[in-house]
Amino acid sequence: GDFVGVDDSELLDDVEKAKFHRQIAQLGYICKRVRRDVLYYVSVLLGVVHNPTVRHRKQLDKLFMHLLYTKSAGIKFYAKSDPNPVVCADASFQGERDARSRGAFLIFGCGGVVDAQSYILGLFARSACEAEYDILDGSLIPVESQLRFLSHIGHECSTITVYQDNEATIHLANTGKCNALRTKHLMARVQRVHRAIVDGVIKLVWCASEYMIADGLTKDLKGLMFREFQQQVVSTIDDTDLYTCVDDSLPGCVEDYDPAFPTDQVERRS
């Protein structure tokens, strides 16, 4: 089964619900600071915090176990690396239970992730192009914040590269024109991104979907795909393999998982 799927398990009682709420809020803080590899999973569970079920509890326990086995992971920044931001933006069209789309972006600088977001888009996208364009537009505000910060410390950035895997979105942004009837409703957001391209703030570069790093923040990646994503987003303190000690520690599906480890201890250590 998928991390996002039909859930017919029982609701948690008030005590377990309060505990779930506290722990997922703590994980939200951790993943926004250093563990961007689990941002998608935490974002999904934050969306059910008011009505968590037994299945959600198991998923949260699996996340705790994953963090325990990969506690040496974090973010590294390199002094001699290029500080110019590089952005990866992606969207999963109608990938949520209510047919809504999820968007995500990653901003890299000095060899590490300086910002990342994963969230359900506020509109009901009519096409993959619209979903991709919405997250592309949403990534401009944090990109502009990064530019202001770098300018404040005396570094003037060149044009920022934004990687995007939807060619229709790139064409729409570069031309600034909505010719087809199915894209005319995008006009307001099109002009914002197009102006950023014309002003030389950003440039869009096509990236094949299999190399799109932000894909790991829009859907539940399995096995090797998640490992490859994780190795591009976080690093270990001692440069060792994240999975030298345990092989079965990925977040993912927890249908048959029975939490037989002290989650409270993991919570404290996290």
PDB file of C-alpha atoms in Angstrom:
ATOM      1  CA  GLY A   1       0.000   0.000   0.000  1.00  0.00           C
ATOM      2  CA  ASP A   2       0.932   3.635  -0.327  1.00  0.00           C
ATOM      3  CA  PHE A   3       1.706   6.098   2.450  1.00  0.00           C
ATOM      4  CA  VAL A   4      -1.341   8.037   1.241  1.00  0.00           C
ATOM      5  CA  GLY A   5      -4.213   5.625   0.754  1.00  0.00           C
ATOM      6  CA  VAL A   6      -7.588   4.445   1.961  1.00  0.00           C
ATOM      7  CA  ASP A   7      -7.605   4.310   5.751  1.00  0.00           C
ATOM      8  CA  ASP A   8     -10.341   2.351   7.504  1.00  0.00           C
ATOM      9  CA  SER A   9      -8.565   1.880  10.849  1.00  0.00           C
ATOM     10  CA  GLU A  10      -9.920   3.184  14.153  1.00  0.00           C
ATOM     11  CA  LEU A  11      -9.412   6.732  15.406  1.00  0.00           C
ATOM     12  CA  LEU A  12      -6.967   7.235  18.271  1.00  0.00           C
ATOM     13  CA  ASP A  13      -8.351   8.014  21.717  1.00  0.00           C
ATOM     14  CA  ASP A  14      -7.856  11.472  23.247  1.00  0.00           C
ATOM     15  CA  VAL A  15      -4.628  10.553  25.067  1.00  0.00           C
ATOM     16  CA  GLU A  16      -2.991   8.988  22.011  1.00  0.00           C
ATOM     17  CA  LYS A  17      -4.283  11.824  19.835  1.00  0.00           C
ATOM     18  CA  ALA A  18      -2.585  14.433  22.040  1.00  0.00           C
ATOM     19  CA  LYS A  19       0.637  12.403  21.996  1.00  0.00           C
ATOM     20  CA  PHE A  20       0.451  12.085  18.207  1.00  0.00           C
ATOM     21  CA  HIS A  21      -0.083  15.839  17.889  1.00  0.00           C
ATOM     22  CA  ARG A  22       2.940  16.633  20.072  1.00  0.00           C
ATOM     23  CA  GLN A  23       5.285  14.193  18.365  1.00  0.00           C
ATOM     24  CA  ILE A  24       4.405  15.137  14.775  1.00  0.00           C
ATOM     25  CA  ALA A  25       4.871  18.827  15.664  1.00  0.00           C
ATOM     26  CA  GLN A  26       8.355  18.000  16.973  1.00  0.00           C
ATOM     27  CA  LEU A  27       9.142  16.069  13.799  1.00  0.00           C
ATOM     28  CA  GLY A  28       7.945  19.056  11.779  1.00  0.00           C
ATOM     29  CA  TYR A  29      10.567  21.203  13.475  1.00  0.00           C
ATOM     30  CA  ILE A  30      13.312  18.621  12.877  1.00  0.00           C
ATOM     31  CA  CYS A  31      12.568  18.049   9.201  1.00  0.00           C
ATOM     32  CA  LYS A  32      12.331  21.773   8.450  1.00  0.00           C
ATOM     33  CA  ARG A  33      15.794  22.296   9.944  1.00  0.00           C
ATOM     34  CA  VAL A  34      17.943  19.292   9.047  1.00  0.00           C
ATOM     35  CA  ARG A  35      15.976  16.234   7.870  1.00  0.00           C
ATOM     36  CA  ARG A  36      14.414  17.352   4.601  1.00  0.00           C
ATOM     37  CA  ASP A  37      14.458  13.725   3.410  1.00  0.00           C
ATOM     38  CA  VAL A  38      11.330  12.946   5.489  1.00  0.00           C
ATOM     39  CA  LEU A  39       9.548  16.242   4.776  1.00  0.00           C
ATOM     40  CA  TYR A  40       6.947  14.588   2.539  1.00  0.00           C
ATOM     41  CA  TYR A  41       5.970  11.998   5.154  1.00  0.00           C
ATOM     42  CA  VAL A  42       5.780  14.552   7.962  1.00  0.00           C
ATOM     43  CA  SER A  43       3.706  16.862   5.768  1.00  0.00           C
ATOM     44  CA  VAL A  44       1.200  14.078   5.076  1.00  0.00           C
ATOM     45  CA  LEU A  45       0.851  13.241   8.780  1.00  0.00           C
ATOM     46  CA  LEU A  46       0.512  16.920   9.724  1.00  0.00           C
ATOM     47  CA  GLY A  47      -2.524  16.978   7.451  1.00  0.00           C
ATOM     48  CA  VAL A  48      -4.328  14.385   9.589  1.00  0.00           C
ATOM     49  CA  VAL A  49      -3.277  15.692  12.994  1.00  0.00           C
ATOM     50  CA  HIS A  50      -6.884  16.486  14.035  1.00  0.00           C
ATOM     51  CA  ASN A  51      -8.197  12.982  13.264  1.00  0.00           C
ATOM     52  CA  PRO A  52      -5.280  10.524  13.458  1.00  0.00           C
ATOM     53  CA  THR A  53      -5.954   6.806  13.197  1.00  0.00           C
ATOM     54  CA  VAL A  54      -4.136   3.653  14.274  1.00  0.00           C
ATOM     55  CA  ARG A  55      -2.584   3.467  10.791  1.00  0.00           C
ATOM     56  CA  HIS A  56      -1.238   7.010  11.130  1.00  0.00           C
ATOM     57  CA  ARG A  57       0.218   6.060  14.522  1.00  0.00           C
ATOM     58  CA  LYS A  58       2.078   3.170  12.913  1.00  0.00           C
ATOM     59  CA  GLN A  59       3.363   5.444  10.160  1.00  0.00           C
ATOM     60  CA  LEU A  60       4.650   7.907  12.745  1.00  0.00           C
ATOM     61  CA  ASP A  61       6.361   5.095  14.660  1.00  0.00           C
ATOM     62  CA  LYS A  62       8.046   3.987  11.444  1.00  0.00           C
ATOM     63  CA  LEU A  63       9.319   7.525  10.914  1.00  0.00           C
ATOM     64  CA  PHE A  64      10.787   7.522  14.420  1.00  0.00           C
ATOM     65  CA  MET A  65      12.540   4.235  13.708  1.00  0.00           C
ATOM     66  CA  HIS A  66      13.909   5.599  10.448  1.00  0.00           C
ATOM     67  CA  LEU A  67      15.334   8.656  12.246  1.00  0.00           C
ATOM     68  CA  LEU A  68      16.850   6.429  14.928  1.00  0.00           C
ATOM     69  CA  TYR A  69      18.708   4.298  12.375  1.00  0.00           C
ATOM     70  CA  THR A  70      19.851   7.360  10.390  1.00  0.00           C
ATOM     71  CA  LYS A  71      20.594   9.704  13.294  1.00  0.00           C
ATOM     72  CA  SER A  72      23.987  10.673  11.814  1.00  0.00           C
ATOM     73  CA  ALA A  73      22.305  12.324   8.817  1.00  0.00           C
ATOM     74  CA  GLY A  74      22.205  16.091   8.473  1.00  0.00           C
ATOM     75  CA  ILE A  75      23.098  18.941   6.131  1.00  0.00           C
ATOM     76  CA  LYS A  76      26.618  19.904   5.135  1.00  0.00           C
ATOM     77  CA  PHE A  77      27.648  23.244   3.677  1.00  0.00           C
ATOM     78  CA  TYR A  78      31.022  23.703   2.005  1.00  0.00           C
ATOM     79  CA  ALA A  79      32.970  26.965   2.278  1.00  0.00           C
ATOM     80  CA  LYS A  80      34.317  26.843  -1.270  1.00  0.00           C
ATOM     81  CA  SER A  81      31.047  25.818  -2.929  1.00  0.00           C
ATOM     82  CA  ASP A  82      28.995  28.167  -5.071  1.00  0.00           C
ATOM     83  CA  PRO A  83      26.536  30.080  -2.845  1.00  0.00           C
ATOM     84  CA  ASN A  84      24.253  30.873  -5.798  1.00  0.00           C
ATOM     85  CA  PRO A  85      20.887  29.176  -5.144  1.00  0.00           C
ATOM     86  CA  VAL A  86      19.809  26.297  -7.380  1.00  0.00           C
ATOM     87  CA  VAL A  87      16.132  25.323  -7.327  1.00  0.00           C
ATOM     88  CA  CYS A  88      14.307  22.070  -8.103  1.00  0.00           C
ATOM     89  CA  ALA A  89      10.515  22.426  -8.349  1.00  0.00           C
ATOM     90  CA  ASP A  90       8.075  19.599  -8.998  1.00  0.00           C
ATOM     91  CA  ALA A  91       4.418  18.672  -8.567  1.00  0.00           C
ATOM     92  CA  SER A  92       2.439  15.448  -8.364  1.00  0.00           C
ATOM     93  CA  PHE A  93      -0.796  15.950 -10.313  1.00  0.00           C
ATOM     94  CA  GLN A  94      -3.884  14.731  -8.410  1.00  0.00           C
ATOM     95  CA  GLY A  95      -1.751  12.482  -6.230  1.00  0.00           C
ATOM     96  CA  GLU A  96      -3.694  13.104  -3.023  1.00  0.00           C
ATOM     97  CA  ARG A  97      -6.799  11.280  -1.812  1.00  0.00           C
ATOM     98  CA  ASP A  98      -9.171  14.126  -2.716  1.00  0.00           C
ATOM     99  CA  ALA A  99      -7.746  14.445  -6.258  1.00  0.00           C
ATOM    100  CA  ARG A 100      -5.725  17.508  -5.303  1.00  0.00           C
ATOM    101  CA  SER A 101      -2.096  17.955  -6.283  1.00  0.00           C
ATOM    102  CA  ARG A 102       1.019  18.239  -4.150  1.00  0.00           C
ATOM    103  CA  GLY A 103       3.892  20.556  -4.947  1.00  0.00           C
ATOM    104  CA  ALA A 104       7.421  20.747  -3.585  1.00  0.00           C
ATOM    105  CA  PHE A 105      10.670  22.577  -4.122  1.00  0.00           C
ATOM    106  CA  LEU A 106      14.238  22.378  -2.871  1.00  0.00           C
ATOM    107  CA  ILE A 107      16.698  25.268  -2.797  1.00  0.00           C
ATOM    108  CA  PHE A 108      20.373  24.310  -2.739  1.00  0.00           C
ATOM    109  CA  GLY A 109      23.308  26.557  -1.843  1.00  0.00           C
ATOM    110  CA  CYS A 110      26.926  25.904  -0.844  1.00  0.00           C
ATOM    111  CA  GLY A 111      26.423  22.187  -1.409  1.00  0.00           C
ATOM    112  CA  GLY A 112      23.448  21.759   0.937  1.00  0.00           C
ATOM    113  CA  VAL A 113      19.706  22.316   1.163  1.00  0.00           C
ATOM    114  CA  VAL A 114      18.916  25.792   2.506  1.00  0.00           C
ATOM    115  CA  ASP A 115      15.139  25.602   2.126  1.00  0.00           C
ATOM    116  CA  ALA A 116      12.472  23.077   1.163  1.00  0.00           C
ATOM    117  CA  GLN A 117       8.703  22.872   1.197  1.00  0.00           C
ATOM    118  CA  SER A 118       6.137  20.182   0.436  1.00  0.00           C
ATOM    119  CA  TYR A 119       2.442  20.976   0.565  1.00  0.00           C
ATOM    120  CA  ILE A 120      -0.934  20.355  -1.060  1.00  0.00           C
ATOM    121  CA  LEU A 121      -1.597  23.055  -3.625  1.00  0.00           C
ATOM    122  CA  GLY A 122      -4.351  25.480  -2.746  1.00  0.00           C
ATOM    123  CA  LEU A 123      -6.164  25.046  -6.035  1.00  0.00           C
ATOM    124  CA  PHE A 124      -7.641  22.059  -7.830  1.00  0.00           C
ATOM    125  CA  ALA A 125      -5.272  21.834 -10.793  1.00  0.00           C
ATOM    126  CA  ARG A 126      -6.913  21.008 -14.095  1.00  0.00           C
ATOM    127  CA  SER A 127      -3.693  19.701 -15.628  1.00  0.00           C
ATOM    128  CA  ALA A 128      -0.161  18.678 -14.746  1.00  0.00           C
ATOM    129  CA  CYS A 129       1.037  21.920 -16.339  1.00  0.00           C
ATOM    130  CA  GLU A 130      -1.118  23.975 -13.975  1.00  0.00           C
ATOM    131  CA  ALA A 131       0.110  22.060 -10.925  1.00  0.00           C
ATOM    132  CA  GLU A 132       3.743  22.487 -11.991  1.00  0.00           C
ATOM    133  CA  TYR A 133       3.233  26.172 -12.644  1.00  0.00           C
ATOM    134  CA  ASP A 134       1.610  26.740  -9.266  1.00  0.00           C
ATOM    135  CA  ILE A 135       4.583  25.342  -7.351  1.00  0.00           C
ATOM    136  CA  LEU A 136       6.973  27.190  -9.654  1.00  0.00           C
ATOM    137  CA  ASP A 137       5.217  30.446  -8.775  1.00  0.00           C
ATOM    138  CA  GLY A 138       5.220  29.507  -5.075  1.00  0.00           C
ATOM    139  CA  SER A 139       8.989  28.938  -5.068  1.00  0.00           C
ATOM    140  CA  LEU A 140       9.711  32.524  -6.163  1.00  0.00           C
ATOM    141  CA  ILE A 141       9.098  34.070  -2.721  1.00  0.00           C
ATOM    142  CA  PRO A 142      11.694  31.962  -0.828  1.00  0.00           C
ATOM    143  CA  VAL A 143      14.092  32.373  -3.772  1.00  0.00           C
ATOM    144  CA  GLU A 144      13.767  36.145  -3.510  1.00  0.00           C
ATOM    145  CA  SER A 145      14.374  35.876   0.254  1.00  0.00           C
ATOM    146  CA  GLN A 146      17.597  33.974  -0.397  1.00  0.00           C
ATOM    147  CA  LEU A 147      18.708  36.647  -2.850  1.00  0.00           C
ATOM    148  CA  ARG A 148      18.085  39.422  -0.317  1.00  0.00           C
ATOM    149  CA  PHE A 149      20.035  37.531   2.340  1.00  0.00           C
ATOM    150  CA  LEU A 150      23.016  36.937   0.067  1.00  0.00           C
ATOM    151  CA  SER A 151      22.968  40.567  -1.062  1.00  0.00           C
ATOM    152  CA  HIS A 152      22.914  41.697   2.570  1.00  0.00           C
ATOM    153  CA  ILE A 153      26.124  39.771   3.318  1.00  0.00           C
ATOM    154  CA  GLY A 154      27.814  41.173   0.218  1.00  0.00           C
ATOM    155  CA  HIS A 155      27.322  38.440  -2.379  1.00  0.00           C
ATOM    156  CA  GLU A 156      25.676  39.384  -5.650  1.00  0.00           C
ATOM    157  CA  CYS A 157      24.070  36.385  -7.343  1.00  0.00           C
ATOM    158  CA  SER A 158      23.893  35.670 -11.017  1.00  0.00           C
ATOM    159  CA  THR A 159      20.723  34.333 -12.642  1.00  0.00           C
ATOM    160  CA  ILE A 160      19.289  31.463 -10.587  1.00  0.00           C
ATOM    161  CA  THR A 161      18.779  28.115 -12.299  1.00  0.00           C
ATOM    162  CA  VAL A 162      15.387  26.516 -11.679  1.00  0.00           C
ATOM    163  CA  TYR A 163      15.048  22.881 -12.768  1.00  0.00           C
ATOM    164  CA  GLN A 164      11.626  21.835 -14.033  1.00  0.00           C
ATOM    165  CA  ASP A 165      10.566  18.561 -15.681  1.00  0.00           C
ATOM    166  CA  ASN A 166       7.433  19.797 -17.477  1.00  0.00           C
ATOM    167  CA  GLU A 167       8.217  21.216 -20.923  1.00  0.00           C
ATOM    168  CA  ALA A 168       4.783  22.857 -21.288  1.00  0.00           C
ATOM    169  CA  THR A 169       5.385  24.776 -18.053  1.00  0.00           C
ATOM    170  CA  ILE A 170       8.778  25.971 -19.276  1.00  0.00           C
ATOM    171  CA  HIS A 171       7.335  27.083 -22.610  1.00  0.00           C
ATOM    172  CA  LEU A 172       4.507  28.929 -20.863  1.00  0.00           C
ATOM    173  CA  ALA A 173       6.901  30.756 -18.543  1.00  0.00           C
ATOM    174  CA  ASN A 174       9.387  31.688 -21.251  1.00  0.00           C
ATOM    175  CA  THR A 175       6.782  33.061 -23.669  1.00  0.00           C
ATOM    176  CA  GLY A 176       4.466  34.588 -21.076  1.00  0.00           C
ATOM    177  CA  LYS A 177       1.489  33.800 -23.302  1.00  0.00           C
ATOM    178  CA  CYS A 178      -1.486  31.524 -22.765  1.00  0.00           C
ATOM    179  CA  ASN A 179      -2.627  30.607 -26.241  1.00  0.00           C
ATOM    180  CA  ALA A 180      -4.837  27.627 -25.509  1.00  0.00           C
ATOM    181  CA  LEU A 181      -8.218  27.966 -23.814  1.00  0.00           C
ATOM    182  CA  ARG A 182      -7.211  25.411 -21.182  1.00  0.00           C
ATOM    183  CA  THR A 183      -4.295  27.606 -19.992  1.00  0.00           C
ATOM    184  CA  LYS A 184      -5.832  31.102 -20.117  1.00  0.00           C
ATOM    185  CA  HIS A 185      -6.900  30.911 -16.462  1.00  0.00           C
ATOM    186  CA  LEU A 186      -3.178  30.737 -15.540  1.00  0.00           C
ATOM    187  CA  MET A 187      -2.464  34.212 -16.895  1.00  0.00           C
ATOM    188  CA  ALA A 188      -2.035  35.974 -13.526  1.00  0.00           C
ATOM    189  CA  ARG A 189       0.639  33.541 -12.297  1.00  0.00           C
ATOM    190  CA  VAL A 190       2.245  33.283 -15.730  1.00  0.00           C
ATOM    191  CA  GLN A 191       3.124  36.966 -15.743  1.00  0.00           C
ATOM    192  CA  ARG A 192       4.840  36.814 -12.347  1.00  0.00           C
ATOM    193  CA  VAL A 193       7.169  33.989 -13.372  1.00  0.00           C
ATOM    194  CA  HIS A 194       7.675  35.420 -16.864  1.00  0.00           C
ATOM    195  CA  ARG A 195       8.718  38.778 -15.377  1.00  0.00           C
ATOM    196  CA  ALA A 196      11.295  37.040 -13.192  1.00  0.00           C
ATOM    197  CA  ILE A 197      12.734  35.406 -16.327  1.00  0.00           C
ATOM    198  CA  VAL A 198      12.744  38.670 -18.323  1.00  0.00           C
ATOM    199  CA  ASP A 199      14.450  40.501 -15.422  1.00  0.00           C
ATOM    200  CA  GLY A 200      17.169  37.844 -15.313  1.00  0.00           C
ATOM    201  CA  VAL A 201      16.316  36.674 -11.807  1.00  0.00           C
ATOM    202  CA  ILE A 202      15.746  33.063 -12.852  1.00  0.00           C
ATOM    203  CA  LYS A 203      16.157  30.820 -15.857  1.00  0.00           C
ATOM    204  CA  LEU A 204      14.251  27.587 -16.377  1.00  0.00           C
ATOM    205  CA  VAL A 205      16.151  24.462 -17.331  1.00  0.00           C
ATOM    206  CA  TRP A 206      14.448  21.233 -18.315  1.00  0.00           C
ATOM    207  CA  CYS A 207      15.300  18.204 -16.207  1.00  0.00           C
ATOM    208  CA  ALA A 208      14.234  14.630 -16.940  1.00  0.00           C
ATOM    209  CA  SER A 209      11.707  13.339 -14.397  1.00  0.00           C
ATOM    210  CA  GLU A 210      13.980  10.522 -13.246  1.00  0.00           C
ATOM    211  CA  TYR A 211      16.601  13.111 -12.197  1.00  0.00           C
ATOM    212  CA  MET A 212      14.188  15.549 -10.537  1.00  0.00           C
ATOM    213  CA  ILE A 213      15.275  15.655  -6.891  1.00  0.00           C
ATOM    214  CA  ALA A 214      12.101  17.404  -5.696  1.00  0.00           C
ATOM    215  CA  ASP A 215      10.126  14.326  -6.785  1.00  0.00           C
ATOM    216  CA  GLY A 216      10.971  12.795  -3.399  1.00  0.00           C
ATOM    217  CA  LEU A 217       8.916  15.498  -1.674  1.00  0.00           C
ATOM    218  CA  THR A 218       5.750  14.934  -3.724  1.00  0.00           C
ATOM    219  CA  LYS A 219       5.198  11.190  -3.415  1.00  0.00           C
ATOM    220  CA  ASP A 220       6.131   8.085  -1.457  1.00  0.00           C
ATOM    221  CA  LEU A 221       9.325   6.783  -3.052  1.00  0.00           C
ATOM    222  CA  LYS A 222      10.160   3.120  -2.496  1.00  0.00           C
ATOM    223  CA  GLY A 223      13.412   1.293  -1.749  1.00  0.00           C
ATOM    224  CA  LEU A 224      16.378   2.326  -3.862  1.00  0.00           C
ATOM    225  CA  MET A 225      14.584   5.394  -5.242  1.00  0.00           C
ATOM    226  CA  PHE A 226      14.172   6.788  -1.727  1.00  0.00           C
ATOM    227  CA  ARG A 227      17.781   6.026  -0.851  1.00  0.00           C
ATOM    228  CA  GLU A 228      19.048   7.843  -3.931  1.00  0.00           C
ATOM    229  CA  PHE A 229      16.844  10.826  -3.100  1.00  0.00           C
ATOM    230  CA  GLN A 230      18.012  10.842   0.516  1.00  0.00           C
ATOM    231  CA  GLN A 231      21.686  10.808  -0.425  1.00  0.00           C
ATOM    232  CA  GLN A 232      21.163  13.954  -2.500  1.00  0.00           C
ATOM    233  CA  VAL A 233      19.329  15.826   0.246  1.00  0.00           C
ATOM    234  CA  VAL A 234      21.158  14.893   3.461  1.00  0.00           C
ATOM    235  CA  SER A 235      24.722  13.894   4.341  1.00  0.00           C
ATOM    236  CA  THR A 236      26.204  11.906   7.215  1.00  0.00           C
ATOM    237  CA  ILE A 237      28.529  13.523   9.728  1.00  0.00           C
ATOM    238  CA  ASP A 238      31.248  10.908   9.229  1.00  0.00           C
ATOM    239  CA  ASP A 239      30.639  10.302   5.481  1.00  0.00           C
ATOM    240  CA  THR A 240      29.500   6.723   6.113  1.00  0.00           C
ATOM    241  CA  ASP A 241      26.653   4.941   4.367  1.00  0.00           C
ATOM    242  CA  LEU A 242      23.292   5.660   5.988  1.00  0.00           C
ATOM    243  CA  TYR A 243      22.342   1.996   5.701  1.00  0.00           C
ATOM    244  CA  THR A 244      25.439   0.104   6.852  1.00  0.00           C
ATOM    245  CA  CYS A 245      23.690  -1.142   9.998  1.00  0.00           C
ATOM    246  CA  VAL A 246      20.123  -1.789   8.952  1.00  0.00           C
ATOM    247  CA  ASP A 247      18.447  -2.410   5.625  1.00  0.00           C
ATOM    248  CA  ASP A 248      14.772  -2.259   6.629  1.00  0.00           C
ATOM    249  CA  SER A 249      14.545   1.319   7.880  1.00  0.00           C
ATOM    250  CA  LEU A 250      12.795   3.222   5.089  1.00  0.00           C
ATOM    251  CA  PRO A 251       9.646   5.235   5.899  1.00  0.00           C
ATOM    252  CA  GLY A 252       7.142   4.084   3.245  1.00  0.00           C
ATOM    253  CA  CYS A 253       4.294   1.686   3.851  1.00  0.00           C
ATOM    254  CA  VAL A 254       3.714   0.274   7.339  1.00  0.00           C
ATOM    255  CA  GLU A 255       0.727  -2.010   6.769  1.00  0.00           C
ATOM    256  CA  ASP A 256       2.332  -4.978   8.557  1.00  0.00           C
ATOM    257  CA  TYR A 257       4.549  -2.986  10.908  1.00  0.00           C
ATOM    258  CA  ASP A 258       4.336  -3.682  14.649  1.00  0.00           C
ATOM    259  CA  PRO A 259       6.176  -0.963  16.641  1.00  0.00           C
ATOM    260  CA  ALA A 260       8.312  -2.915  19.097  1.00  0.00           C
ATOM    261  CA  PHE A 261      10.713  -0.141  20.063  1.00  0.00           C
ATOM    262  CA  PRO A 262      10.544   2.753  22.580  1.00  0.00           C
ATOM    263  CA  THR A 263       9.105   5.683  20.606  1.00  0.00           C
ATOM    264  CA  ASP A 264       9.368   7.982  23.630  1.00  0.00           C
ATOM    265  CA  GLN A 265      13.115   7.346  23.763  1.00  0.00           C
ATOM    266  CA  VAL A 266      13.474   8.085  20.055  1.00  0.00           C
ATOM    267  CA  GLU A 267      11.421  11.255  20.535  1.00  0.00           C
ATOM    268  CA  ARG A 268      13.794  12.456  23.244  1.00  0.00           C
ATOM    269  CA  ARG A 269      16.904  11.610  21.231  1.00  0.00           C
ATOM    270  CA  SER A 270      15.527  13.377  18.153  1.00  0.00           C
TER     271      SER A 270
END
